[in-house]
CSV table of C-alpha atoms in Angstrom, one decimal:
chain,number,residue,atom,x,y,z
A,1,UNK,CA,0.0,0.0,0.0
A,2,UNK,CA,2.6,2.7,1.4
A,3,UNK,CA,4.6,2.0,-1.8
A,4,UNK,CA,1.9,3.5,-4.2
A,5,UNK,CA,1.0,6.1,-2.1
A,6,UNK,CA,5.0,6.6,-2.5
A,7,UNK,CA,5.2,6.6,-6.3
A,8,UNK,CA,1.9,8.8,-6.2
A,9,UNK,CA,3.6,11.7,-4.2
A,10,UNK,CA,6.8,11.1,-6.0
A,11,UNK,CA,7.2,9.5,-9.0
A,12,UNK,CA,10.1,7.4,-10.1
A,13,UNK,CA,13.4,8.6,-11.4
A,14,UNK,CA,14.1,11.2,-9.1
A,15,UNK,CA,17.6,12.5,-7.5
A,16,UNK,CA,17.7,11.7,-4.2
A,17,UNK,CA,20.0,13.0,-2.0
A,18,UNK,CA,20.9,10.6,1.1
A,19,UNK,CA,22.3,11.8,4.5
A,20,UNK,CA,23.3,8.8,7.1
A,21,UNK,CA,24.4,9.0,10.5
A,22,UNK,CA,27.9,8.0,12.3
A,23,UNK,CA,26.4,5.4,14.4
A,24,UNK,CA,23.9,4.0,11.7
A,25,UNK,CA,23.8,0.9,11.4
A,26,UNK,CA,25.1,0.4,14.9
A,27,UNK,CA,26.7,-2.9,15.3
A,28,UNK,CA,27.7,-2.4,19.2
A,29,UNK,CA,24.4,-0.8,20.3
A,30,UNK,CA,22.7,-4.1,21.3
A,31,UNK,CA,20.4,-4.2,18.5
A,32,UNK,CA,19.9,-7.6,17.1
A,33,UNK,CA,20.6,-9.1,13.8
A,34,UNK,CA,17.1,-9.5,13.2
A,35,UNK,CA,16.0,-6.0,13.9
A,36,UNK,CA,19.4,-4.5,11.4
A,37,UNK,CA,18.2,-6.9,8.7
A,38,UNK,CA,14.7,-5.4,9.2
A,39,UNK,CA,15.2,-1.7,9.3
A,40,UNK,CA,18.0,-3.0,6.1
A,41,UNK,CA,15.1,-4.6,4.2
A,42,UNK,CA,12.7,-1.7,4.5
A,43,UNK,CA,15.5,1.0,2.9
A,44,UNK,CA,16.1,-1.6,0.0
A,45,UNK,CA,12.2,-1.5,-0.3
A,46,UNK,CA,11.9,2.5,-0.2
A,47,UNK,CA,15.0,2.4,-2.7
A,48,UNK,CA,13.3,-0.2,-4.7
A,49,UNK,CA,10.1,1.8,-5.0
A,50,UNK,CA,11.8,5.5,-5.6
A,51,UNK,CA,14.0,4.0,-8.0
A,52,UNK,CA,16.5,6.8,-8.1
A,53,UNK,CA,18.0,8.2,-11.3
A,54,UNK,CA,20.9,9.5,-9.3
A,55,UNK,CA,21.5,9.2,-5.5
A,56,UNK,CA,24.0,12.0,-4.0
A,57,UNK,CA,25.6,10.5,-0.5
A,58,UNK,CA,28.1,11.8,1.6
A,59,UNK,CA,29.2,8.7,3.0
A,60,UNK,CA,29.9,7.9,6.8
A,61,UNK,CA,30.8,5.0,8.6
A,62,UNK,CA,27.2,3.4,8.9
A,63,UNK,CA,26.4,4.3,5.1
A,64,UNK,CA,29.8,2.9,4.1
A,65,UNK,CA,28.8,-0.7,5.8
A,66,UNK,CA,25.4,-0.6,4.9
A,67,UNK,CA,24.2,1.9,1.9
A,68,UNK,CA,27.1,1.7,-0.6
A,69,UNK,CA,26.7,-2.0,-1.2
A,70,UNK,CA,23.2,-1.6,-1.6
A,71,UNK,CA,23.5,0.6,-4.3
A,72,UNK,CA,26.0,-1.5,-6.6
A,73,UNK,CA,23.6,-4.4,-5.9
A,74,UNK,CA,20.5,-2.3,-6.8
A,75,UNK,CA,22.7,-0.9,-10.0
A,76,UNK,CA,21.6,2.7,-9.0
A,77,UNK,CA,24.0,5.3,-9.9
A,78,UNK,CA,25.4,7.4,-7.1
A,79,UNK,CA,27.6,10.3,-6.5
A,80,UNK,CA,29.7,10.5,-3.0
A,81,UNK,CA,30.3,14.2,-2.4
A,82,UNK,CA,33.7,14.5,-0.3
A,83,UNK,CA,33.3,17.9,1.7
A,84,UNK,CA,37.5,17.9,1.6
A,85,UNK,CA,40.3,15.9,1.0
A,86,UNK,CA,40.6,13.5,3.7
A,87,UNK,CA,37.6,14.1,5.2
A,88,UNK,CA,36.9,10.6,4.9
A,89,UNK,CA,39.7,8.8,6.0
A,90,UNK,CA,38.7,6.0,8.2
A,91,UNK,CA,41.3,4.6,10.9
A,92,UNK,CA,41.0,0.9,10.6
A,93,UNK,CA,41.3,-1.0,7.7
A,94,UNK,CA,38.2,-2.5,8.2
A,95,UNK,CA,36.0,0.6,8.2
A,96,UNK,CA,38.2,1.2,4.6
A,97,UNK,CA,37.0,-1.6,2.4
A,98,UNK,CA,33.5,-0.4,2.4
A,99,UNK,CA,34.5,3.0,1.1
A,100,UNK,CA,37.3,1.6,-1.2
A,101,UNK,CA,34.6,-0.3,-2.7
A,102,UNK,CA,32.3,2.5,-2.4
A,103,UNK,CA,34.5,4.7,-4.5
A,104,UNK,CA,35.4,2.3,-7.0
A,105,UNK,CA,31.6,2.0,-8.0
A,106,UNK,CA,30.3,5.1,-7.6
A,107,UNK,CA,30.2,7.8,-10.9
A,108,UNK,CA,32.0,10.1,-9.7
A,109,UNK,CA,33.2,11.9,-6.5
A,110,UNK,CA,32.7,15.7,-6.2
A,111,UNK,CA,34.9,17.6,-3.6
A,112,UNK,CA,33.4,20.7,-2.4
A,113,UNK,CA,36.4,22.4,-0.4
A,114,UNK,CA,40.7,22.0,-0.2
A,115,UNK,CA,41.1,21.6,3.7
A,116,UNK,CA,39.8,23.2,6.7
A,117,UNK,CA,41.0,26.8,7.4
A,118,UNK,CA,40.9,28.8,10.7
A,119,UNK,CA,38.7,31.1,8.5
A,120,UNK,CA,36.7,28.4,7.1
A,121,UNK,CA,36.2,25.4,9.5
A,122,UNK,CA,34.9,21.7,8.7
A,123,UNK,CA,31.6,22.8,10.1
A,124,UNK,CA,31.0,25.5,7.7
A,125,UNK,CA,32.6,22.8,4.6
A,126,UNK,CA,29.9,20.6,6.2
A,127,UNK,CA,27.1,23.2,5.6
A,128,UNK,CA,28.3,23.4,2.5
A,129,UNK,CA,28.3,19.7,1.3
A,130,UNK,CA,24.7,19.3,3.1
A,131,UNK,CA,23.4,22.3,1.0
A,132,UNK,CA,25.4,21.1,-2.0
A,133,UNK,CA,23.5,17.4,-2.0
A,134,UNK,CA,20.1,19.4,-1.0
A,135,UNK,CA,20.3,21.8,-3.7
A,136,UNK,CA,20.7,18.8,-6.6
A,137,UNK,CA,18.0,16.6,-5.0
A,138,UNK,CA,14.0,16.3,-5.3
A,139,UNK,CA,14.1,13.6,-2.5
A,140,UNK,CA,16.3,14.1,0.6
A,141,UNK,CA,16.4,10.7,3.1
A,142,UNK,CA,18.2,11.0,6.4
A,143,UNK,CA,19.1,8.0,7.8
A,144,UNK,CA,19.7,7.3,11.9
A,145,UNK,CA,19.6,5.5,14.7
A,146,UNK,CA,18.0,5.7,18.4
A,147,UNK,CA,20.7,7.1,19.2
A,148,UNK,CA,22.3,9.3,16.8
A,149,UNK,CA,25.9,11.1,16.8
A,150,UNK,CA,26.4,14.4,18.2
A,151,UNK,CA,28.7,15.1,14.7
Protein backbone atom coordinates (compact mmCIF):
# COMPACT_ATOMS: atom_id res chain seq x y z
CA UNK A 1 0.00 0.00 0.00
CA UNK A 2 2.60 2.71 1.37
CA UNK A 3 4.63 2.03 -1.79
CA UNK A 4 1.94 3.46 -4.20
CA UNK A 5 1.03 6.15 -2.06
CA UNK A 6 5.00 6.63 -2.47
CA UNK A 7 5.18 6.61 -6.33
CA UNK A 8 1.90 8.79 -6.25
CA UNK A 9 3.64 11.72 -4.23
CA UNK A 10 6.80 11.14 -6.00
CA UNK A 11 7.18 9.48 -8.95
CA UNK A 12 10.13 7.41 -10.13
CA UNK A 13 13.36 8.64 -11.43
CA UNK A 14 14.13 11.17 -9.06
CA UNK A 15 17.62 12.52 -7.54
CA UNK A 16 17.74 11.70 -4.24
CA UNK A 17 20.00 13.05 -1.97
CA UNK A 18 20.87 10.57 1.14
CA UNK A 19 22.33 11.83 4.54
CA UNK A 20 23.26 8.79 7.10
CA UNK A 21 24.42 9.01 10.52
CA UNK A 22 27.87 8.04 12.32
CA UNK A 23 26.39 5.41 14.38
CA UNK A 24 23.86 4.01 11.73
CA UNK A 25 23.75 0.94 11.44
CA UNK A 26 25.08 0.44 14.91
CA UNK A 27 26.67 -2.92 15.27
CA UNK A 28 27.75 -2.36 19.17
CA UNK A 29 24.36 -0.84 20.28
CA UNK A 30 22.67 -4.14 21.26
CA UNK A 31 20.36 -4.21 18.47
CA UNK A 32 19.93 -7.60 17.10
CA UNK A 33 20.62 -9.10 13.83
CA UNK A 34 17.08 -9.47 13.23
CA UNK A 35 16.03 -6.01 13.88
CA UNK A 36 19.40 -4.46 11.44
CA UNK A 37 18.19 -6.93 8.74
CA UNK A 38 14.67 -5.36 9.22
CA UNK A 39 15.24 -1.69 9.28
CA UNK A 40 18.01 -2.97 6.08
CA UNK A 41 15.05 -4.57 4.25
CA UNK A 42 12.67 -1.66 4.53
CA UNK A 43 15.47 0.96 2.93
CA UNK A 44 16.08 -1.60 0.05
CA UNK A 45 12.18 -1.47 -0.32
CA UNK A 46 11.90 2.50 -0.25
CA UNK A 47 14.95 2.38 -2.69
CA UNK A 48 13.34 -0.19 -4.73
CA UNK A 49 10.07 1.81 -4.95
CA UNK A 50 11.82 5.49 -5.58
CA UNK A 51 14.02 4.01 -8.04
CA UNK A 52 16.50 6.82 -8.09
CA UNK A 53 18.05 8.15 -11.31
CA UNK A 54 20.93 9.46 -9.28
CA UNK A 55 21.52 9.19 -5.45
CA UNK A 56 24.01 11.96 -3.99
CA UNK A 57 25.64 10.47 -0.55
CA UNK A 58 28.10 11.81 1.61
CA UNK A 59 29.22 8.74 2.98
CA UNK A 60 29.87 7.89 6.76
CA UNK A 61 30.77 5.01 8.64
CA UNK A 62 27.18 3.41 8.94
CA UNK A 63 26.37 4.35 5.12
CA UNK A 64 29.79 2.89 4.05
CA UNK A 65 28.80 -0.67 5.79
CA UNK A 66 25.41 -0.58 4.91
CA UNK A 67 24.18 1.94 1.91
CA UNK A 68 27.12 1.67 -0.63
CA UNK A 69 26.68 -2.04 -1.25
CA UNK A 70 23.22 -1.62 -1.62
CA UNK A 71 23.45 0.62 -4.25
CA UNK A 72 25.95 -1.52 -6.59
CA UNK A 73 23.55 -4.43 -5.89
CA UNK A 74 20.52 -2.34 -6.84
CA UNK A 75 22.67 -0.94 -10.04
CA UNK A 76 21.60 2.73 -8.97
CA UNK A 77 23.99 5.32 -9.88
CA UNK A 78 25.36 7.45 -7.08
CA UNK A 79 27.58 10.25 -6.54
CA UNK A 80 29.74 10.52 -3.01
CA UNK A 81 30.25 14.19 -2.40
CA UNK A 82 33.73 14.45 -0.34
CA UNK A 83 33.27 17.89 1.68
CA UNK A 84 37.47 17.86 1.62
CA UNK A 85 40.31 15.94 0.98
CA UNK A 86 40.61 13.46 3.74
CA UNK A 87 37.55 14.10 5.23
CA UNK A 88 36.90 10.57 4.88
CA UNK A 89 39.73 8.84 5.97
CA UNK A 90 38.67 5.99 8.18
CA UNK A 91 41.29 4.62 10.92
CA UNK A 92 41.00 0.89 10.61
CA UNK A 93 41.34 -1.00 7.68
CA UNK A 94 38.15 -2.49 8.20
CA UNK A 95 35.98 0.64 8.22
CA UNK A 96 38.19 1.18 4.60
CA UNK A 97 37.03 -1.55 2.44
CA UNK A 98 33.53 -0.38 2.37
CA UNK A 99 34.46 3.03 1.11
CA UNK A 100 37.32 1.57 -1.22
CA UNK A 101 34.61 -0.26 -2.74
CA UNK A 102 32.25 2.45 -2.42
CA UNK A 103 34.55 4.73 -4.53
CA UNK A 104 35.41 2.26 -7.03
CA UNK A 105 31.62 2.02 -8.04
CA UNK A 106 30.28 5.11 -7.62
CA UNK A 107 30.20 7.75 -10.89
CA UNK A 108 32.03 10.15 -9.71
CA UNK A 109 33.18 11.89 -6.52
CA UNK A 110 32.70 15.73 -6.21
CA UNK A 111 34.93 17.61 -3.60
CA UNK A 112 33.43 20.71 -2.37
CA UNK A 113 36.42 22.38 -0.40
CA UNK A 114 40.74 22.04 -0.21
CA UNK A 115 41.07 21.58 3.69
CA UNK A 116 39.80 23.22 6.66
CA UNK A 117 40.98 26.82 7.44
CA UNK A 118 40.86 28.81 10.72
CA UNK A 119 38.75 31.15 8.53
CA UNK A 120 36.70 28.40 7.11
CA UNK A 121 36.20 25.45 9.53
CA UNK A 122 34.93 21.71 8.70
CA UNK A 123 31.63 22.80 10.12
CA UNK A 124 31.00 25.47 7.75
CA UNK A 125 32.58 22.82 4.59
CA UNK A 126 29.93 20.57 6.19
CA UNK A 127 27.13 23.16 5.59
CA UNK A 128 28.34 23.37 2.54
CA UNK A 129 28.31 19.66 1.34
CA UNK A 130 24.72 19.26 3.09
CA UNK A 131 23.45 22.27 1.01
CA UNK A 132 25.38 21.13 -2.04
CA UNK A 133 23.46 17.38 -2.03
CA UNK A 134 20.09 19.36 -1.04
CA UNK A 135 20.33 21.83 -3.67
CA UNK A 136 20.70 18.80 -6.58
CA UNK A 137 18.05 16.58 -5.01
CA UNK A 138 14.02 16.34 -5.29
CA UNK A 139 14.10 13.60 -2.52
CA UNK A 140 16.33 14.09 0.63
CA UNK A 141 16.39 10.65 3.07
CA UNK A 142 18.23 10.98 6.36
CA UNK A 143 19.10 8.05 7.78
CA UNK A 144 19.67 7.29 11.94
CA UNK A 145 19.62 5.48 14.68
CA UNK A 146 17.98 5.72 18.43
CA UNK A 147 20.73 7.09 19.18
CA UNK A 148 22.26 9.34 16.76
CA UNK A 149 25.89 11.15 16.83
CA UNK A 150 26.38 14.39 18.21
CA UNK A 151 28.72 15.08 14.67
Amino acid sequence: MIEHEILHVIGRDSVVGIFGDQNYPNLLCGKSVKERKEVATKFKRLIMVLRPKLVYIMPTLGINRFLLPLLKTLDIKYVIVNPYRGCFEPESTKEKIPLLIGLENCNSVITISGPPSKEYGEGKILLESRDFIIDRSNIVLSIFGSRPSTD
